[in-house]
Amino acid sequence: MSPKHKLGQNFLMDQNLLKLVVRSADIQPTDIILEVGTGTGGLTVQMAPLARHVITVELDPQLFQLAGEELFSCENVTMLNQDILKNKNRLNPVVMEQIDSLRAQYPDADLKLVANLPYSVATPIMTNLLALPDPPRSMTVLIQKEVGERMMAEPNTKDYGALSLWCQCQADVRIVRIIPPGVFFPPPKVYSAIVHLEYQPEKRAKVTDLHRWHDFIRAMFFHRRKFLRSELISCFKNQLEKSDVDLILDKMGLKPETRAEQLDLETMLKLCDTSYEIAEAKKNA
């Protein structure tokens, strides 16, 4: 069968790279594995003997049937012919019910995402999983190289933005290997990367309110070249006066013409908390 471009299907043909993905995930016998994009089942069949259970999600009905024939004998594999996303801001409840059921059945298990993710939905899948109250212990994924670089990016670089802060406030991120287009069928037009995220609860503990933080960093980078003062005024419209914003910047020792892309994670977290604290104090005054 031919891969479907609209579903972002690019099949990894190199068995050694499939094995590298599995090794990088460090799958333990107690782990519950979530795979998004079963494809032909090549990665699934390597993970099943290593894990307690694999939940593999495939949107394409034809691929779902084909992979089912490959995985028929794998008793610890649950196949779901579903879209992992309900919409770009929400995971599919059908898939989450399966995951929650297994986690309740095996409370000692770590959930890990291990997948060759479709490029078009890789970012919303990972960001929504990170937003869960109890996110995956790790994510080992094949994604577009550019997305991996954005996740790891440092301040004062073109790749640094909301995605960088969202990932780095909760996880350690590293690129395991850069992958050329030629090892896929059909070859994508860009390079890929095996990226590993290791969830760090102590990092997330520094985020006062995860939902609030998510909205804040998205707003701060919506117009990434705007000055910080303008971004804050826009973000807290009807909540903060311009004089309040000036007070916040002065309190933090930041110049009005500073841009969000210049601030590191710690400073952005403090700016978020300070801004919301003053906005709430004014509301309750």
PDB file of C-alpha atoms in Angstrom:
ATOM      1  CA  MET A   1       0.000   0.000   0.000  1.00  0.00           C
ATOM      2  CA  SER A   2       1.098   3.589  -0.635  1.00  0.00           C
ATOM      3  CA  PRO A   3       1.740   5.983   2.272  1.00  0.00           C
ATOM      4  CA  LYS A   4      -0.838   8.764   2.598  1.00  0.00           C
ATOM      5  CA  HIS A   5       0.654  12.237   2.490  1.00  0.00           C
ATOM      6  CA  LYS A   6      -2.338  13.872   4.212  1.00  0.00           C
ATOM      7  CA  LEU A   7      -1.737  11.665   7.283  1.00  0.00           C
ATOM      8  CA  GLY A   8       1.968  12.483   7.336  1.00  0.00           C
ATOM      9  CA  GLN A   9       2.943   8.861   6.738  1.00  0.00           C
ATOM     10  CA  ASN A  10       6.674   8.234   6.361  1.00  0.00           C
ATOM     11  CA  PHE A  11       7.699   4.685   7.208  1.00  0.00           C
ATOM     12  CA  LEU A  12      11.110   4.098   8.798  1.00  0.00           C
ATOM     13  CA  MET A  13      12.736   1.298   6.821  1.00  0.00           C
ATOM     14  CA  ASP A  14      16.093   0.995   8.621  1.00  0.00           C
ATOM     15  CA  GLN A  15      15.913  -1.777  11.235  1.00  0.00           C
ATOM     16  CA  ASN A  16      19.011  -0.505  13.031  1.00  0.00           C
ATOM     17  CA  LEU A  17      17.356   2.868  13.588  1.00  0.00           C
ATOM     18  CA  LEU A  18      14.198   1.188  14.878  1.00  0.00           C
ATOM     19  CA  LYS A  19      16.400  -0.655  17.363  1.00  0.00           C
ATOM     20  CA  LEU A  20      18.070   2.633  18.347  1.00  0.00           C
ATOM     21  CA  VAL A  21      14.658   4.159  19.096  1.00  0.00           C
ATOM     22  CA  VAL A  22      13.818   1.179  21.317  1.00  0.00           C
ATOM     23  CA  ARG A  23      17.189   1.292  23.113  1.00  0.00           C
ATOM     24  CA  SER A  24      16.892   5.033  23.678  1.00  0.00           C
ATOM     25  CA  ALA A  25      13.486   4.530  25.302  1.00  0.00           C
ATOM     26  CA  ASP A  26      15.015   2.214  27.940  1.00  0.00           C
ATOM     27  CA  ILE A  27      11.868   0.077  28.092  1.00  0.00           C
ATOM     28  CA  GLN A  28      11.460  -1.824  31.356  1.00  0.00           C
ATOM     29  CA  PRO A  29       9.346  -4.970  31.970  1.00  0.00           C
ATOM     30  CA  THR A  30       6.852  -2.948  34.037  1.00  0.00           C
ATOM     31  CA  ASP A  31       6.391  -0.136  31.484  1.00  0.00           C
ATOM     32  CA  ILE A  32       3.210   0.765  29.650  1.00  0.00           C
ATOM     33  CA  ILE A  33       4.142   1.998  26.180  1.00  0.00           C
ATOM     34  CA  LEU A  34       2.051   4.391  24.122  1.00  0.00           C
ATOM     35  CA  GLU A  35       2.817   4.315  20.411  1.00  0.00           C
ATOM     36  CA  VAL A  36       1.156   6.807  18.077  1.00  0.00           C
ATOM     37  CA  GLY A  37       1.293   5.776  14.440  1.00  0.00           C
ATOM     38  CA  THR A  38       1.465   1.979  14.380  1.00  0.00           C
ATOM     39  CA  GLY A  39       2.311   1.982  10.692  1.00  0.00           C
ATOM     40  CA  THR A  40       3.161  -1.543   9.596  1.00  0.00           C
ATOM     41  CA  GLY A  41       3.916  -2.583  13.181  1.00  0.00           C
ATOM     42  CA  GLY A  42       7.692  -2.691  12.778  1.00  0.00           C
ATOM     43  CA  LEU A  43       8.408  -0.693  15.928  1.00  0.00           C
ATOM     44  CA  THR A  44       5.543  -2.235  17.887  1.00  0.00           C
ATOM     45  CA  VAL A  45       6.754  -5.787  17.404  1.00  0.00           C
ATOM     46  CA  GLN A  46      10.168  -4.848  18.824  1.00  0.00           C
ATOM     47  CA  MET A  47       8.697  -3.169  21.908  1.00  0.00           C
ATOM     48  CA  ALA A  48       6.086  -5.763  22.862  1.00  0.00           C
ATOM     49  CA  PRO A  49       8.515  -8.376  24.283  1.00  0.00           C
ATOM     50  CA  LEU A  50      10.191  -5.718  26.444  1.00  0.00           C
ATOM     51  CA  ALA A  51       7.155  -3.986  27.988  1.00  0.00           C
ATOM     52  CA  ARG A  52       4.287  -4.928  30.242  1.00  0.00           C
ATOM     53  CA  HIS A  53       1.795  -3.578  27.715  1.00  0.00           C
ATOM     54  CA  VAL A  54       1.796  -1.569  24.476  1.00  0.00           C
ATOM     55  CA  ILE A  55      -1.099   0.640  23.410  1.00  0.00           C
ATOM     56  CA  THR A  56      -0.627   1.475  19.754  1.00  0.00           C
ATOM     57  CA  VAL A  57      -2.832   4.002  17.973  1.00  0.00           C
ATOM     58  CA  GLU A  58      -3.324   4.100  14.198  1.00  0.00           C
ATOM     59  CA  LEU A  59      -5.717   6.400  12.337  1.00  0.00           C
ATOM     60  CA  ASP A  60      -5.479   4.764   8.894  1.00  0.00           C
ATOM     61  CA  PRO A  61      -7.941   1.816   8.653  1.00  0.00           C
ATOM     62  CA  GLN A  62      -5.858   0.017   6.019  1.00  0.00           C
ATOM     63  CA  LEU A  63      -2.673   0.244   8.050  1.00  0.00           C
ATOM     64  CA  PHE A  64      -4.581  -0.748  11.160  1.00  0.00           C
ATOM     65  CA  GLN A  65      -5.678  -3.962   9.452  1.00  0.00           C
ATOM     66  CA  LEU A  66      -2.207  -4.637   8.040  1.00  0.00           C
ATOM     67  CA  ALA A  67      -0.505  -4.097  11.408  1.00  0.00           C
ATOM     68  CA  GLY A  68      -3.117  -6.279  13.076  1.00  0.00           C
ATOM     69  CA  GLU A  69      -1.938  -9.222  11.006  1.00  0.00           C
ATOM     70  CA  GLU A  70       1.666  -8.536  12.043  1.00  0.00           C
ATOM     71  CA  LEU A  71       0.801  -8.136  15.731  1.00  0.00           C
ATOM     72  CA  PHE A  72      -1.823 -10.878  16.009  1.00  0.00           C
ATOM     73  CA  SER A  73       0.316 -13.049  18.286  1.00  0.00           C
ATOM     74  CA  CYS A  74       1.339 -10.188  20.627  1.00  0.00           C
ATOM     75  CA  GLU A  75      -0.966 -10.711  23.598  1.00  0.00           C
ATOM     76  CA  ASN A  76       0.203  -7.601  25.445  1.00  0.00           C
ATOM     77  CA  VAL A  77      -0.604  -5.202  22.591  1.00  0.00           C
ATOM     78  CA  THR A  78      -3.823  -3.178  22.434  1.00  0.00           C
ATOM     79  CA  MET A  79      -4.506  -1.707  19.001  1.00  0.00           C
ATOM     80  CA  LEU A  80      -6.768   1.318  18.616  1.00  0.00           C
ATOM     81  CA  ASN A  81      -8.044   2.545  15.248  1.00  0.00           C
ATOM     82  CA  GLN A  82      -8.318   6.128  16.494  1.00  0.00           C
ATOM     83  CA  ASP A  83      -6.928   9.621  16.163  1.00  0.00           C
ATOM     84  CA  ILE A  84      -4.809  10.367  19.249  1.00  0.00           C
ATOM     85  CA  LEU A  85      -6.153  13.942  19.190  1.00  0.00           C
ATOM     86  CA  LYS A  86      -9.742  15.022  19.768  1.00  0.00           C
ATOM     87  CA  ASN A  87      -8.587  18.423  18.559  1.00  0.00           C
ATOM     88  CA  LYS A  88      -5.272  20.272  18.664  1.00  0.00           C
ATOM     89  CA  ASN A  89      -5.786  21.163  22.333  1.00  0.00           C
ATOM     90  CA  ARG A  90      -7.188  17.879  23.609  1.00  0.00           C
ATOM     91  CA  LEU A  91      -6.271  14.196  23.567  1.00  0.00           C
ATOM     92  CA  ASN A  92      -8.855  11.655  22.413  1.00  0.00           C
ATOM     93  CA  PRO A  93     -10.867  10.445  25.459  1.00  0.00           C
ATOM     94  CA  VAL A  94     -11.170   6.949  23.941  1.00  0.00           C
ATOM     95  CA  VAL A  95      -7.389   6.576  23.932  1.00  0.00           C
ATOM     96  CA  MET A  96      -7.009   8.150  27.359  1.00  0.00           C
ATOM     97  CA  GLU A  97      -9.559   5.741  28.851  1.00  0.00           C
ATOM     98  CA  GLN A  98      -7.413   2.817  27.714  1.00  0.00           C
ATOM     99  CA  ILE A  99      -4.280   4.396  29.165  1.00  0.00           C
ATOM    100  CA  ASP A 100      -5.965   5.303  32.457  1.00  0.00           C
ATOM    101  CA  SER A 101      -7.398   1.797  32.784  1.00  0.00           C
ATOM    102  CA  LEU A 102      -3.981   0.187  32.404  1.00  0.00           C
ATOM    103  CA  ARG A 103      -2.351   2.665  34.783  1.00  0.00           C
ATOM    104  CA  ALA A 104      -4.999   1.880  37.382  1.00  0.00           C
ATOM    105  CA  GLN A 105      -4.468  -1.842  36.846  1.00  0.00           C
ATOM    106  CA  TYR A 106      -0.686  -1.496  37.148  1.00  0.00           C
ATOM    107  CA  PRO A 107      -0.005   1.408  39.551  1.00  0.00           C
ATOM    108  CA  ASP A 108       3.725   0.619  39.624  1.00  0.00           C
ATOM    109  CA  ALA A 109       4.049   1.083  35.853  1.00  0.00           C
ATOM    110  CA  ASP A 110       5.648   4.026  34.084  1.00  0.00           C
ATOM    111  CA  LEU A 111       3.914   5.326  30.978  1.00  0.00           C
ATOM    112  CA  LYS A 112       6.304   6.048  28.101  1.00  0.00           C
ATOM    113  CA  LEU A 113       5.630   7.446  24.651  1.00  0.00           C
ATOM    114  CA  VAL A 114       7.712   5.693  21.987  1.00  0.00           C
ATOM    115  CA  ALA A 115       6.753   6.507  18.419  1.00  0.00           C
ATOM    116  CA  ASN A 116       7.560   7.591  14.895  1.00  0.00           C
ATOM    117  CA  LEU A 117       5.166  10.526  15.070  1.00  0.00           C
ATOM    118  CA  PRO A 118       3.451  12.017  12.010  1.00  0.00           C
ATOM    119  CA  TYR A 119       5.112  15.390  11.435  1.00  0.00           C
ATOM    120  CA  SER A 120       1.846  17.309  11.183  1.00  0.00           C
ATOM    121  CA  VAL A 121       0.659  16.383  14.682  1.00  0.00           C
ATOM    122  CA  ALA A 122       3.901  15.707  16.573  1.00  0.00           C
ATOM    123  CA  THR A 123       3.892  19.005  18.478  1.00  0.00           C
ATOM    124  CA  PRO A 124       0.254  18.928  19.704  1.00  0.00           C
ATOM    125  CA  ILE A 125       0.594  15.268  20.702  1.00  0.00           C
ATOM    126  CA  MET A 126       3.653  15.922  22.854  1.00  0.00           C
ATOM    127  CA  THR A 127       2.480  19.220  24.339  1.00  0.00           C
ATOM    128  CA  ASN A 128      -0.894  17.736  25.298  1.00  0.00           C
ATOM    129  CA  LEU A 129       0.754  14.709  26.896  1.00  0.00           C
ATOM    130  CA  LEU A 130       3.001  17.037  28.903  1.00  0.00           C
ATOM    131  CA  ALA A 131      -0.106  18.862  30.116  1.00  0.00           C
ATOM    132  CA  LEU A 132      -1.506  15.738  31.786  1.00  0.00           C
ATOM    133  CA  PRO A 133      -1.605  15.715  35.605  1.00  0.00           C
ATOM    134  CA  ASP A 134       0.617  12.623  35.459  1.00  0.00           C
ATOM    135  CA  PRO A 135       2.487  12.837  32.139  1.00  0.00           C
ATOM    136  CA  PRO A 136       4.569  10.074  30.543  1.00  0.00           C
ATOM    137  CA  ARG A 137       7.810   9.274  32.355  1.00  0.00           C
ATOM    138  CA  SER A 138       9.609   9.770  29.076  1.00  0.00           C
ATOM    139  CA  MET A 139       9.017  10.380  25.389  1.00  0.00           C
ATOM    140  CA  THR A 140      11.285   8.873  22.752  1.00  0.00           C
ATOM    141  CA  VAL A 141      10.126   9.975  19.352  1.00  0.00           C
ATOM    142  CA  LEU A 142      11.122  10.346  15.743  1.00  0.00           C
ATOM    143  CA  ILE A 143      10.063  13.843  14.744  1.00  0.00           C
ATOM    144  CA  GLN A 144      11.084  16.632  12.425  1.00  0.00           C
ATOM    145  CA  LYS A 145      14.598  17.807  13.307  1.00  0.00           C
ATOM    146  CA  GLU A 146      13.427  21.417  13.454  1.00  0.00           C
ATOM    147  CA  VAL A 147      10.846  20.587  16.134  1.00  0.00           C
ATOM    148  CA  GLY A 148      13.464  18.811  18.249  1.00  0.00           C
ATOM    149  CA  GLU A 149      15.749  21.825  17.968  1.00  0.00           C
ATOM    150  CA  ARG A 150      12.930  24.144  19.058  1.00  0.00           C
ATOM    151  CA  MET A 151      12.326  21.978  22.127  1.00  0.00           C
ATOM    152  CA  MET A 152      15.993  22.284  23.127  1.00  0.00           C
ATOM    153  CA  ALA A 153      16.539  25.906  22.096  1.00  0.00           C
ATOM    154  CA  GLU A 154      18.220  28.469  24.336  1.00  0.00           C
ATOM    155  CA  PRO A 155      17.371  32.185  24.727  1.00  0.00           C
ATOM    156  CA  ASN A 156      18.538  34.601  22.029  1.00  0.00           C
ATOM    157  CA  THR A 157      18.191  32.017  19.258  1.00  0.00           C
ATOM    158  CA  LYS A 158      15.651  31.895  16.434  1.00  0.00           C
ATOM    159  CA  ASP A 159      14.294  28.527  17.608  1.00  0.00           C
ATOM    160  CA  TYR A 160      13.618  29.648  21.188  1.00  0.00           C
ATOM    161  CA  GLY A 161       9.967  30.123  22.004  1.00  0.00           C
ATOM    162  CA  ALA A 162       6.882  28.832  23.781  1.00  0.00           C
ATOM    163  CA  LEU A 163       7.605  25.203  22.819  1.00  0.00           C
ATOM    164  CA  SER A 164      11.119  25.446  24.294  1.00  0.00           C
ATOM    165  CA  LEU A 165       9.782  26.772  27.595  1.00  0.00           C
ATOM    166  CA  TRP A 166       6.871  24.314  27.747  1.00  0.00           C
ATOM    167  CA  CYS A 167       9.192  21.334  27.354  1.00  0.00           C
ATOM    168  CA  GLN A 168      12.123  22.585  29.420  1.00  0.00           C
ATOM    169  CA  CYS A 169       9.974  23.553  32.411  1.00  0.00           C
ATOM    170  CA  GLN A 170       8.995  19.891  32.750  1.00  0.00           C
ATOM    171  CA  ALA A 171      11.652  17.709  31.163  1.00  0.00           C
ATOM    172  CA  ASP A 172      15.258  17.219  30.169  1.00  0.00           C
ATOM    173  CA  VAL A 173      15.431  17.195  26.373  1.00  0.00           C
ATOM    174  CA  ARG A 174      18.142  15.786  24.125  1.00  0.00           C
ATOM    175  CA  ILE A 175      18.561  14.822  20.492  1.00  0.00           C
ATOM    176  CA  VAL A 176      19.793  11.236  20.255  1.00  0.00           C
ATOM    177  CA  ARG A 177      20.547  11.256  16.540  1.00  0.00           C
ATOM    178  CA  ILE A 178      19.847  13.239  13.381  1.00  0.00           C
ATOM    179  CA  ILE A 179      18.177  11.064  10.735  1.00  0.00           C
ATOM    180  CA  PRO A 180      18.506  11.701   6.958  1.00  0.00           C
ATOM    181  CA  PRO A 181      15.423  11.583   4.702  1.00  0.00           C
ATOM    182  CA  GLY A 182      16.645   8.561   2.741  1.00  0.00           C
ATOM    183  CA  VAL A 183      15.904   6.018   5.482  1.00  0.00           C
ATOM    184  CA  PHE A 184      12.154   6.673   5.196  1.00  0.00           C
ATOM    185  CA  PHE A 185       9.600   5.651   2.599  1.00  0.00           C
ATOM    186  CA  PRO A 186       8.663   7.947   1.053  1.00  0.00           C
ATOM    187  CA  PRO A 187      11.601  10.237   1.919  1.00  0.00           C
ATOM    188  CA  PRO A 188      10.389  13.426   3.647  1.00  0.00           C
ATOM    189  CA  LYS A 189      11.678  16.774   2.450  1.00  0.00           C
ATOM    190  CA  VAL A 190      13.395  17.510   5.761  1.00  0.00           C
ATOM    191  CA  TYR A 191      15.750  15.846   8.225  1.00  0.00           C
ATOM    192  CA  SER A 192      14.332  14.043  11.228  1.00  0.00           C
ATOM    193  CA  ALA A 193      15.669  13.393  14.716  1.00  0.00           C
ATOM    194  CA  ILE A 194      15.294  10.839  17.466  1.00  0.00           C
ATOM    195  CA  VAL A 195      14.426  13.051  20.446  1.00  0.00           C
ATOM    196  CA  HIS A 196      14.256  11.913  24.070  1.00  0.00           C
ATOM    197  CA  LEU A 197      12.390  13.827  26.791  1.00  0.00           C
ATOM    198  CA  GLU A 198      12.772  12.683  30.387  1.00  0.00           C
ATOM    199  CA  TYR A 199      10.071  14.060  32.666  1.00  0.00           C
ATOM    200  CA  GLN A 200      11.403  15.821  35.783  1.00  0.00           C
ATOM    201  CA  PRO A 201       8.746  16.345  38.495  1.00  0.00           C
ATOM    202  CA  GLU A 202      10.986  18.761  40.392  1.00  0.00           C
ATOM    203  CA  LYS A 203      11.043  21.055  37.364  1.00  0.00           C
ATOM    204  CA  ARG A 204       7.274  21.068  37.024  1.00  0.00           C
ATOM    205  CA  ALA A 205       6.990  21.782  40.759  1.00  0.00           C
ATOM    206  CA  LYS A 206       8.445  25.245  40.068  1.00  0.00           C
ATOM    207  CA  VAL A 207       5.476  26.087  37.830  1.00  0.00           C
ATOM    208  CA  THR A 208       2.792  27.653  40.027  1.00  0.00           C
ATOM    209  CA  ASP A 209      -0.101  27.033  37.637  1.00  0.00           C
ATOM    210  CA  LEU A 210       0.525  24.944  34.511  1.00  0.00           C
ATOM    211  CA  HIS A 211      -2.542  26.126  32.587  1.00  0.00           C
ATOM    212  CA  ARG A 212      -1.762  29.761  33.364  1.00  0.00           C
ATOM    213  CA  TRP A 213       1.880  29.255  32.375  1.00  0.00           C
ATOM    214  CA  HIS A 214       0.835  27.684  29.057  1.00  0.00           C
ATOM    215  CA  ASP A 215      -1.351  30.673  28.178  1.00  0.00           C
ATOM    216  CA  PHE A 216       1.321  33.140  29.301  1.00  0.00           C
ATOM    217  CA  ILE A 217       4.175  31.796  27.180  1.00  0.00           C
ATOM    218  CA  ARG A 218       1.947  31.478  24.130  1.00  0.00           C
ATOM    219  CA  ALA A 219       0.937  35.116  24.516  1.00  0.00           C
ATOM    220  CA  MET A 220       4.522  36.273  25.082  1.00  0.00           C
ATOM    221  CA  PHE A 221       5.682  34.708  21.813  1.00  0.00           C
ATOM    222  CA  PHE A 222       2.587  35.412  19.710  1.00  0.00           C
ATOM    223  CA  HIS A 223       4.426  38.395  18.214  1.00  0.00           C
ATOM    224  CA  ARG A 224       7.966  37.406  19.064  1.00  0.00           C
ATOM    225  CA  ARG A 225       9.572  40.650  17.886  1.00  0.00           C
ATOM    226  CA  LYS A 226       7.345  42.897  20.019  1.00  0.00           C
ATOM    227  CA  PHE A 227       8.851  44.436  23.120  1.00  0.00           C
ATOM    228  CA  LEU A 228       8.062  42.824  26.456  1.00  0.00           C
ATOM    229  CA  ARG A 229       6.143  45.870  27.703  1.00  0.00           C
ATOM    230  CA  SER A 230       3.762  45.737  24.737  1.00  0.00           C
ATOM    231  CA  GLU A 231       3.301  41.973  25.067  1.00  0.00           C
ATOM    232  CA  LEU A 232       2.426  42.250  28.761  1.00  0.00           C
ATOM    233  CA  ILE A 233      -0.030  45.089  28.158  1.00  0.00           C
ATOM    234  CA  SER A 234      -1.707  43.000  25.461  1.00  0.00           C
ATOM    235  CA  CYS A 235      -1.668  39.790  27.529  1.00  0.00           C
ATOM    236  CA  PHE A 236      -3.195  41.454  30.594  1.00  0.00           C
ATOM    237  CA  LYS A 237      -5.616  43.743  28.794  1.00  0.00           C
ATOM    238  CA  ASN A 238      -8.377  44.876  31.196  1.00  0.00           C
ATOM    239  CA  GLN A 239      -6.363  43.434  34.111  1.00  0.00           C
ATOM    240  CA  LEU A 240      -3.262  45.618  34.334  1.00  0.00           C
ATOM    241  CA  GLU A 241      -2.684  49.295  33.633  1.00  0.00           C
ATOM    242  CA  LYS A 242       0.394  50.394  31.727  1.00  0.00           C
ATOM    243  CA  SER A 243       1.760  51.733  35.008  1.00  0.00           C
ATOM    244  CA  ASP A 244       1.348  48.263  36.547  1.00  0.00           C
ATOM    245  CA  VAL A 245       3.364  46.726  33.729  1.00  0.00           C
ATOM    246  CA  ASP A 246       6.078  49.352  34.190  1.00  0.00           C
ATOM    247  CA  LEU A 247       6.162  48.516  37.905  1.00  0.00           C
ATOM    248  CA  ILE A 248       6.538  44.792  37.178  1.00  0.00           C
ATOM    249  CA  LEU A 249       9.396  45.362  34.743  1.00  0.00           C
ATOM    250  CA  ASP A 250      11.138  47.731  37.145  1.00  0.00           C
ATOM    251  CA  LYS A 251      10.695  45.272  40.024  1.00  0.00           C
ATOM    252  CA  MET A 252      12.361  42.547  37.959  1.00  0.00           C
ATOM    253  CA  GLY A 253      15.090  44.788  36.581  1.00  0.00           C
ATOM    254  CA  LEU A 254      13.913  44.383  32.983  1.00  0.00           C
ATOM    255  CA  LYS A 255      14.011  47.106  30.353  1.00  0.00           C
ATOM    256  CA  PRO A 256      10.721  47.830  28.513  1.00  0.00           C
ATOM    257  CA  GLU A 257      12.405  47.127  25.170  1.00  0.00           C
ATOM    258  CA  THR A 258      13.461  43.627  26.241  1.00  0.00           C
ATOM    259  CA  ARG A 259      11.953  40.822  24.154  1.00  0.00           C
ATOM    260  CA  ALA A 260      10.612  37.519  25.480  1.00  0.00           C
ATOM    261  CA  GLU A 261      13.141  35.599  23.385  1.00  0.00           C
ATOM    262  CA  GLN A 262      15.928  37.109  25.510  1.00  0.00           C
ATOM    263  CA  LEU A 263      14.633  35.726  28.834  1.00  0.00           C
ATOM    264  CA  ASP A 264      15.606  32.355  30.262  1.00  0.00           C
ATOM    265  CA  LEU A 265      13.196  29.872  31.827  1.00  0.00           C
ATOM    266  CA  GLU A 266      13.701  31.045  35.413  1.00  0.00           C
ATOM    267  CA  THR A 267      13.085  34.693  34.519  1.00  0.00           C
ATOM    268  CA  MET A 268      10.003  33.852  32.469  1.00  0.00           C
ATOM    269  CA  LEU A 269       8.541  31.824  35.333  1.00  0.00           C
ATOM    270  CA  LYS A 270       9.107  34.724  37.737  1.00  0.00           C
ATOM    271  CA  LEU A 271       7.627  37.215  35.273  1.00  0.00           C
ATOM    272  CA  CYS A 272       4.538  35.029  34.859  1.00  0.00           C
ATOM    273  CA  ASP A 273       3.988  34.675  38.605  1.00  0.00           C
ATOM    274  CA  THR A 274       4.629  38.356  39.348  1.00  0.00           C
ATOM    275  CA  SER A 275       2.272  39.543  36.609  1.00  0.00           C
ATOM    276  CA  TYR A 276      -0.575  37.282  37.691  1.00  0.00           C
ATOM    277  CA  GLU A 277      -0.061  38.099  41.380  1.00  0.00           C
ATOM    278  CA  ILE A 278      -0.432  41.817  40.721  1.00  0.00           C
ATOM    279  CA  ALA A 279      -3.401  41.256  38.393  1.00  0.00           C
ATOM    280  CA  GLU A 280      -5.163  39.159  41.039  1.00  0.00           C
ATOM    281  CA  ALA A 281      -4.361  41.656  43.791  1.00  0.00           C
ATOM    282  CA  LYS A 282      -5.962  44.457  41.736  1.00  0.00           C
ATOM    283  CA  LYS A 283      -9.000  42.274  41.039  1.00  0.00           C
ATOM    284  CA  ASN A 284      -9.498  41.543  44.737  1.00  0.00           C
ATOM    285  CA  ALA A 285      -8.778  45.082  45.924  1.00  0.00           C
TER     286      ALA A 285
END
